[in-house]
PDB file of C-alpha atoms and ligand atoms in Angstrom:
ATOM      1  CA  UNK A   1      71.700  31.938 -60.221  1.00  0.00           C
ATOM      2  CA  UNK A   2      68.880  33.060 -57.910  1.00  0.00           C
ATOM      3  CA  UNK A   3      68.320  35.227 -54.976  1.00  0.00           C
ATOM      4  CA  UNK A   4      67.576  32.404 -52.252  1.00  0.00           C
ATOM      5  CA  UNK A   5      71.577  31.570 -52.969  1.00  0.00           C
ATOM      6  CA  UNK A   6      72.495  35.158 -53.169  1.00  0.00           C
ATOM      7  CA  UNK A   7      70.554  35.722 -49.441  1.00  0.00           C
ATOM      8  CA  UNK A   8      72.827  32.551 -48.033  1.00  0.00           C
ATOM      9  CA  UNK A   9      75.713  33.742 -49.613  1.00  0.00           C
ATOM     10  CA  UNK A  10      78.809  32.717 -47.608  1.00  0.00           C
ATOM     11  CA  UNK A  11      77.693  29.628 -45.920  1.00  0.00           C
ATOM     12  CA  UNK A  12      79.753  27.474 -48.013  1.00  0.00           C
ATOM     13  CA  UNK A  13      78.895  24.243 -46.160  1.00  0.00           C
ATOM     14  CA  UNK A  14      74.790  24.652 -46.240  1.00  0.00           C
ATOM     15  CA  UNK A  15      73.772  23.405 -49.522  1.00  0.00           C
ATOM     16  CA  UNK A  16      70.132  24.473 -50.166  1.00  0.00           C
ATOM     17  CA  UNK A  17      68.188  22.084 -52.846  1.00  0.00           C
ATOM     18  CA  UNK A  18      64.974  21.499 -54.144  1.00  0.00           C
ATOM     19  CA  UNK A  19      63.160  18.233 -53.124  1.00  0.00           C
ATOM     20  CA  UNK A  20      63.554  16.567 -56.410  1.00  0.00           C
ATOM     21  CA  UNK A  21      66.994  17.193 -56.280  1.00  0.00           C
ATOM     22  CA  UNK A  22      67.708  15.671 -52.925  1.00  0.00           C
ATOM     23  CA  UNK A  23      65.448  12.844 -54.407  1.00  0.00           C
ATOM     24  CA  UNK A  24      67.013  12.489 -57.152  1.00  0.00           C
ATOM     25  CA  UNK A  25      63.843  12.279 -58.940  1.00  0.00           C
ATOM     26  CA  UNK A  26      64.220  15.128 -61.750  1.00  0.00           C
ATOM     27  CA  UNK A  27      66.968  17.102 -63.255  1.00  0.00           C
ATOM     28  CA  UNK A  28      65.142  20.294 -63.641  1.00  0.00           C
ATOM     29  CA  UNK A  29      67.515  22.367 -61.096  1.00  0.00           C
ATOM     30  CA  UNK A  30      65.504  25.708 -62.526  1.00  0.00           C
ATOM     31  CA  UNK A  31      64.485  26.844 -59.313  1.00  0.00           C
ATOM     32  CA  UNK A  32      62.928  30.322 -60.681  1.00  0.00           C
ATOM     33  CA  UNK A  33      60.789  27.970 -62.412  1.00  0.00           C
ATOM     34  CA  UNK A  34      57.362  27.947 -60.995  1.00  0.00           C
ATOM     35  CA  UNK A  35      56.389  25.093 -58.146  1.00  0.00           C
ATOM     36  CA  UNK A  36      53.184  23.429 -58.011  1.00  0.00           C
ATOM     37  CA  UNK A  37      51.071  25.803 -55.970  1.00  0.00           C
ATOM     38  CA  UNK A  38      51.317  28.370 -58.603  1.00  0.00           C
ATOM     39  CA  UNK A  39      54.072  30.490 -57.369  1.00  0.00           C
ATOM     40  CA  UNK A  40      57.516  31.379 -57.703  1.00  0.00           C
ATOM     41  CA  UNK A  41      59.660  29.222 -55.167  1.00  0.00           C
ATOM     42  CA  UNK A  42      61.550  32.336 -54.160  1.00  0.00           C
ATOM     43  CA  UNK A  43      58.816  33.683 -53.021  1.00  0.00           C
ATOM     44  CA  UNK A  44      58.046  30.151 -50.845  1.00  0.00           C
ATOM     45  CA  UNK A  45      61.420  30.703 -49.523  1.00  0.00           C
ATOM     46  CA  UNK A  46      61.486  34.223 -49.091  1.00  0.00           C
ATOM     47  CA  UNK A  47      61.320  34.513 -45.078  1.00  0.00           C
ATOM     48  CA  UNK A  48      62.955  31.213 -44.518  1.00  0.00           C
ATOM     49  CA  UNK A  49      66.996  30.720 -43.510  1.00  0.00           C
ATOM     50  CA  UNK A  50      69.424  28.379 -42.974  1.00  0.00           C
ATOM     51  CA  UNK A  51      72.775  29.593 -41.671  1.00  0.00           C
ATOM     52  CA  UNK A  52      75.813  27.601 -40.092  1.00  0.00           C
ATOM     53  CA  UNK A  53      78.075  28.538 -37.506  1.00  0.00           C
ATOM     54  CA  UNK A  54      81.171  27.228 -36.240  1.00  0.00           C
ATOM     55  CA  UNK A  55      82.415  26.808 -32.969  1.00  0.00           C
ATOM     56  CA  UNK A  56      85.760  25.301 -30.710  1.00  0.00           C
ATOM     57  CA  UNK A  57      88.274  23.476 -32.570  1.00  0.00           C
ATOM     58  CA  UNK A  58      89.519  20.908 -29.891  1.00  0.00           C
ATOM     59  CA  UNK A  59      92.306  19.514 -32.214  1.00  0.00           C
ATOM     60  CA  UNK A  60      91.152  16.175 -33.105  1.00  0.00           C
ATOM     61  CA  UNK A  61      87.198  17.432 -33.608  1.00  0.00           C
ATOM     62  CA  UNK A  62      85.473  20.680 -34.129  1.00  0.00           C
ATOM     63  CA  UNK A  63      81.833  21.611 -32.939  1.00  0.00           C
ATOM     64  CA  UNK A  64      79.702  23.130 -35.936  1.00  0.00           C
ATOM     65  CA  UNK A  65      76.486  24.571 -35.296  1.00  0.00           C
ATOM     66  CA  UNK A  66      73.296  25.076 -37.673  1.00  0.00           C
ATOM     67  CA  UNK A  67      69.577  27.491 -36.565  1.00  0.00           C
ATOM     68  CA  UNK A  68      67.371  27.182 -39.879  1.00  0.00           C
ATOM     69  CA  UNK A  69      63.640  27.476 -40.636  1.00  0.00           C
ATOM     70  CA  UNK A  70      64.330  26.070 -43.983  1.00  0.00           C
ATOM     71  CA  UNK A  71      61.192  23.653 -44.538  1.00  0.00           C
ATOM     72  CA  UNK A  72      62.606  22.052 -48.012  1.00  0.00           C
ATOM     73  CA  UNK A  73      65.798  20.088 -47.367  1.00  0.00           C
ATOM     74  CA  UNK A  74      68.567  21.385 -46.172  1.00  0.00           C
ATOM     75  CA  UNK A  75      72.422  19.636 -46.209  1.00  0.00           C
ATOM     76  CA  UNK A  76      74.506  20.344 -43.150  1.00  0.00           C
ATOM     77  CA  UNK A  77      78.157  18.690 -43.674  1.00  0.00           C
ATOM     78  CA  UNK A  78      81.424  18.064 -41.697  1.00  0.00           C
ATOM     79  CA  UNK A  79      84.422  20.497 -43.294  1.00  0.00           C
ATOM     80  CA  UNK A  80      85.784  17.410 -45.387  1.00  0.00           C
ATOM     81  CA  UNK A  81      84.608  14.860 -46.506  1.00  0.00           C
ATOM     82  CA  UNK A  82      85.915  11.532 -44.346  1.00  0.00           C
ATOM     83  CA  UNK A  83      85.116  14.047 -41.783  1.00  0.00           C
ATOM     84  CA  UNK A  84      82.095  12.279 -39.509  1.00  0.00           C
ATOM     85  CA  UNK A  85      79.481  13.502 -37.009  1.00  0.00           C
ATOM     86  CA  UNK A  86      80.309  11.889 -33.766  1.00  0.00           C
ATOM     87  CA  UNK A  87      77.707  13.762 -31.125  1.00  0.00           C
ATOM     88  CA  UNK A  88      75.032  15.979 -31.217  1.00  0.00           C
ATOM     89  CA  UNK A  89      75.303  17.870 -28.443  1.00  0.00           C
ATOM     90  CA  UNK A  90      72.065  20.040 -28.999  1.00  0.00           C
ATOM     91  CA  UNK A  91      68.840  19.606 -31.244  1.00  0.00           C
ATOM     92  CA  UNK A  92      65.675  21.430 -30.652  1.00  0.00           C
ATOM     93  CA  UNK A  93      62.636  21.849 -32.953  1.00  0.00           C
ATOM     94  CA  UNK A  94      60.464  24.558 -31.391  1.00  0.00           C
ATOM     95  CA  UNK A  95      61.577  28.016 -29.559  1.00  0.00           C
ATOM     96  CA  UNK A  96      65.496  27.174 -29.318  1.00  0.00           C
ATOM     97  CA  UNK A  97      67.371  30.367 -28.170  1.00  0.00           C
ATOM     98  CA  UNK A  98      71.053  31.834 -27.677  1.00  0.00           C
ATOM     99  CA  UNK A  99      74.249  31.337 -29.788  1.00  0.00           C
ATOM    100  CA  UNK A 100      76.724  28.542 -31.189  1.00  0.00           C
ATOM    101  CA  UNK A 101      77.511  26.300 -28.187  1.00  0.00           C
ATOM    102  CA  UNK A 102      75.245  28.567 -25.747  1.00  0.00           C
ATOM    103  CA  UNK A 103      71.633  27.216 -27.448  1.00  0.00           C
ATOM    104  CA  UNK A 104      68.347  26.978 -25.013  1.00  0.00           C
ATOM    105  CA  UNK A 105      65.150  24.916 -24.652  1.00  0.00           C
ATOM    106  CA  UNK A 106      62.164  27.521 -25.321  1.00  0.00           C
ATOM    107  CA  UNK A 107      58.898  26.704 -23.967  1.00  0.00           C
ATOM    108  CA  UNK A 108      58.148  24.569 -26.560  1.00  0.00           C
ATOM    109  CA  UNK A 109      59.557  22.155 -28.839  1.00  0.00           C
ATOM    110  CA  UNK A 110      59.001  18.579 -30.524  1.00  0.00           C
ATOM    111  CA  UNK A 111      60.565  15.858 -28.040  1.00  0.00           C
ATOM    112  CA  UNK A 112      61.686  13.281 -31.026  1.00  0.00           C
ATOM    113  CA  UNK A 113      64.255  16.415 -32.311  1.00  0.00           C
ATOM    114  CA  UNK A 114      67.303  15.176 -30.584  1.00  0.00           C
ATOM    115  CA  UNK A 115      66.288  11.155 -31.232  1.00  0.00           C
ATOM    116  CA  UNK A 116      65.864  12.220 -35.164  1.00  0.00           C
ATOM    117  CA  UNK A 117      68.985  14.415 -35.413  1.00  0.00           C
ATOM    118  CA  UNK A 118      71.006  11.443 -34.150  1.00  0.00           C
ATOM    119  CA  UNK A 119      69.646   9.416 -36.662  1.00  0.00           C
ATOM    120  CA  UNK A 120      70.524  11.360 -39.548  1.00  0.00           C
ATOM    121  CA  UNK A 121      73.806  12.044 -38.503  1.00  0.00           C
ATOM    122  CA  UNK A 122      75.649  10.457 -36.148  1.00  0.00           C
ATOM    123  CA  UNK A 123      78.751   8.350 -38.036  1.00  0.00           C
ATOM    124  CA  UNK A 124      77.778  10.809 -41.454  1.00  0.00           C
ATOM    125  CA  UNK A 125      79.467  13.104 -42.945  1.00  0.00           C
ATOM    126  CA  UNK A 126      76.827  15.084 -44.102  1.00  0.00           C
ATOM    127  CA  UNK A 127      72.814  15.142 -42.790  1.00  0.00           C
ATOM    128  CA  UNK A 128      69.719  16.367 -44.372  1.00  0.00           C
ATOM    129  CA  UNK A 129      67.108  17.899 -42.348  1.00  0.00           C
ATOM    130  CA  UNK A 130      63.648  19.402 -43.338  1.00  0.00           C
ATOM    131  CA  UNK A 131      62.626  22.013 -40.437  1.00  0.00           C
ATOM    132  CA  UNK A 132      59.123  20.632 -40.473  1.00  0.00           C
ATOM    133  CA  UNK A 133      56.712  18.639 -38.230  1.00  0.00           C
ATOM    134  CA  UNK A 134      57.070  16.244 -40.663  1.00  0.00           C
ATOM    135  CA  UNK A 135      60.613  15.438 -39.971  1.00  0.00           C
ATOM    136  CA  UNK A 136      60.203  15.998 -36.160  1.00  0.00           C
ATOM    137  CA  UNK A 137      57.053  15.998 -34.830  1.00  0.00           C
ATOM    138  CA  UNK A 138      54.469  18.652 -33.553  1.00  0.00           C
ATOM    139  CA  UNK A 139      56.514  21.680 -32.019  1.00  0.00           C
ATOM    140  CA  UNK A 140      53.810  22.561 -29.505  1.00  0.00           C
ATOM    141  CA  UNK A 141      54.661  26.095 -30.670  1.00  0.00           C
ATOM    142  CA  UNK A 142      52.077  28.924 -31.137  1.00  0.00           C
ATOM    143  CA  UNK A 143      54.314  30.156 -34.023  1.00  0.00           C
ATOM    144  CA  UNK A 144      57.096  28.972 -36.767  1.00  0.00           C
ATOM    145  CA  UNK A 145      59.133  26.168 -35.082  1.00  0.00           C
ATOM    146  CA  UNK A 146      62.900  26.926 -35.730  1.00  0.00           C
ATOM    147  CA  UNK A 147      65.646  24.071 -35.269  1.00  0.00           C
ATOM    148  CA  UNK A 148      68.739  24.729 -33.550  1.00  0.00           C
ATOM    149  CA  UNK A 149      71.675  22.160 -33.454  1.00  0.00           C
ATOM    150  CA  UNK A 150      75.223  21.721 -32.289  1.00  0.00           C
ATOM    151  CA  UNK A 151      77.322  18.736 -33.447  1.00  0.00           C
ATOM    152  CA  UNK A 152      80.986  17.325 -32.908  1.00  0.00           C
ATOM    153  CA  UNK A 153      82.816  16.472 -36.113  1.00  0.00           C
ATOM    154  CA  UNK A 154      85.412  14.516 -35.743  1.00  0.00           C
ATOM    155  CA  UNK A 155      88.721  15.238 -38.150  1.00  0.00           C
ATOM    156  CA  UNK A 156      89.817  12.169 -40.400  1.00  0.00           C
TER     157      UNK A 156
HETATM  158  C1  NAG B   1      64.158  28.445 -66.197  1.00  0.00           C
HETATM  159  O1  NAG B   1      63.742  29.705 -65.713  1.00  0.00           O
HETATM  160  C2  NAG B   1      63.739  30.713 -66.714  1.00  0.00           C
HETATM  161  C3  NAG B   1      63.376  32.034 -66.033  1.00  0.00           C
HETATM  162  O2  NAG B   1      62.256  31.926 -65.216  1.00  0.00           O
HETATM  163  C4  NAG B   1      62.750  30.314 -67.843  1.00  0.00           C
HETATM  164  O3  NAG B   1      62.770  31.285 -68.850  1.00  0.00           O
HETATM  165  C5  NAG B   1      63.165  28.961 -68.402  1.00  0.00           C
HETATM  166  O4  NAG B   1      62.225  28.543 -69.371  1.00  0.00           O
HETATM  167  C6  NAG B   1      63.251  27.927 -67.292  1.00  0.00           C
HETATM  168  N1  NAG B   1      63.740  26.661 -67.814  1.00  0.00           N
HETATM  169  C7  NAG B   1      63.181  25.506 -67.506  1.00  0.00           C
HETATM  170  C8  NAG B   1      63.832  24.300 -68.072  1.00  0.00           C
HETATM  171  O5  NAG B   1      62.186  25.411 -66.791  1.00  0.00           O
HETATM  172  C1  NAG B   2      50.903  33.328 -54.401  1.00  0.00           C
HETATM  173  O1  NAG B   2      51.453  34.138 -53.374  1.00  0.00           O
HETATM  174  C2  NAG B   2      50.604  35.203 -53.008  1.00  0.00           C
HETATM  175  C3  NAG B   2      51.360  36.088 -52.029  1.00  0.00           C
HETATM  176  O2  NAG B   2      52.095  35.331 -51.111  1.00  0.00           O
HETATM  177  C4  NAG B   2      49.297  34.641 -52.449  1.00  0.00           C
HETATM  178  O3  NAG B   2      48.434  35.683 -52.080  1.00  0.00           O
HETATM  179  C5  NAG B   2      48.641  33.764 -53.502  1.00  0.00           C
HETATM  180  O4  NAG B   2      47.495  33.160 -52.978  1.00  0.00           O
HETATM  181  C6  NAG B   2      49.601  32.687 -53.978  1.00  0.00           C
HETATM  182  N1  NAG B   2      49.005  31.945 -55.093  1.00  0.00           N
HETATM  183  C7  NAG B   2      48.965  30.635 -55.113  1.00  0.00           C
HETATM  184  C8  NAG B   2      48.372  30.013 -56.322  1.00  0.00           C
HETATM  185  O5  NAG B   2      49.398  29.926 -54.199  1.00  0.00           O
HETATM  186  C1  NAG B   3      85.538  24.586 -41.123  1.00  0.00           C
HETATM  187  O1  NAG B   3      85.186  25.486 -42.168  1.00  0.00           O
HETATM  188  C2  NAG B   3      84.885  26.797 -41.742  1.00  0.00           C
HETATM  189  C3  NAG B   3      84.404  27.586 -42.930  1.00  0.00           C
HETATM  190  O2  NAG B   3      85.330  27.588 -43.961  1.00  0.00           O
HETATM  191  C4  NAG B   3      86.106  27.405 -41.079  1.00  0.00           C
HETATM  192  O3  NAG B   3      85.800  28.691 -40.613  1.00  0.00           O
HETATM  193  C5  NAG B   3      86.533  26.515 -39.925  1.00  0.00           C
HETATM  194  O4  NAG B   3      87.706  27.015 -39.356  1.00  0.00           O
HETATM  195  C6  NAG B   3      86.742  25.096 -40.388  1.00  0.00           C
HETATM  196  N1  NAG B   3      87.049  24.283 -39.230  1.00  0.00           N
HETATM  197  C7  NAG B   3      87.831  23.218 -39.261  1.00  0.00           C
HETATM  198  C8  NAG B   3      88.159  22.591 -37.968  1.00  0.00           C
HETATM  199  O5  NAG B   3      88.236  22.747 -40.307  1.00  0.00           O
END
């Protein structure tokens, strides 16, 4: 349909949408259209990802793991759908480093990150997340914040 899909291709579970669709406030889903600041969105969204990962399966929950710079909304999910997020075991906004279940604090980051992440998705099955001071708060960071995060799902 368009190459920001095509670029994500095989992260079944990471659902990229435009605001109005997450906010349910148009039905225009053309997103080679043209956005309001004159250019084409894939162009807006050219250098920015969203991937997910997935880590130990403990039997009775799973960890899954997300690193995005996405700054329009972004859907992170449990496999199925009774499927709920029971822990966040990591959430940073700012320099986050490493791999799946192995993430680091960097030298900078917004300190409301894990407090909002919790918010959104503890006892959900699926979260939305913007990876923007305006979800989080002021990275502190010199350059693009990232956000990194690990959650437990827990199997229905
Ligand atoms: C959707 O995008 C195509 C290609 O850019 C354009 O020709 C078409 O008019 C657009 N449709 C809407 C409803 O904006
Ligand atoms: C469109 O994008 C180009 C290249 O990124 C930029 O130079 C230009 O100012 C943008 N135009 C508008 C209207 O935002
Ligand atoms: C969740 O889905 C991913 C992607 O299809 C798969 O690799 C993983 O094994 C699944 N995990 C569980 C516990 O269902």
């Amino acid at each position: 349909m368009d190459t920001s899909h095509s670029r994500r291709r095989g992260y079944i579970f990471l659902l990229v949408l435009s605001y109005s669709s997450v906010l349910g406030l148009a039905s225009n889903m053309n997103i080679s259209s043209n956005d309001a600041r004159g250019n084409k969105t894939d162009s807006f969204f050219e250098d920015q990802y969203a991937y997910t990962h997935y880590g130990t399966d403990m039997g009775k929950e799973y960890i899954i793991c997300a690193e995005s710079t996405m700054e329009s909304p972004w859907v992170l999910g449990c496999n199925k759908s009774k499927e709920v997020f029971t822990k966040i075991n990591f959430a940073d906004y700012g320099d986050p480093s490493g791999k799946c279940e192995h993430y680091r604090h960097g030298n900078c980051g917004a300190e409301a990150a894990l407090k909002v992440a919790k918010k959104n998705c503890v006892g959900k099955n699926i979260c939305v997340f913007m990876t923007s001071d305006e979800m989080f708060g002021a990275s502190h960071c010199n350059k693009e914040a990232k956000f990194f995060i690990q959650l437990t799902c827990k199997k229905a």
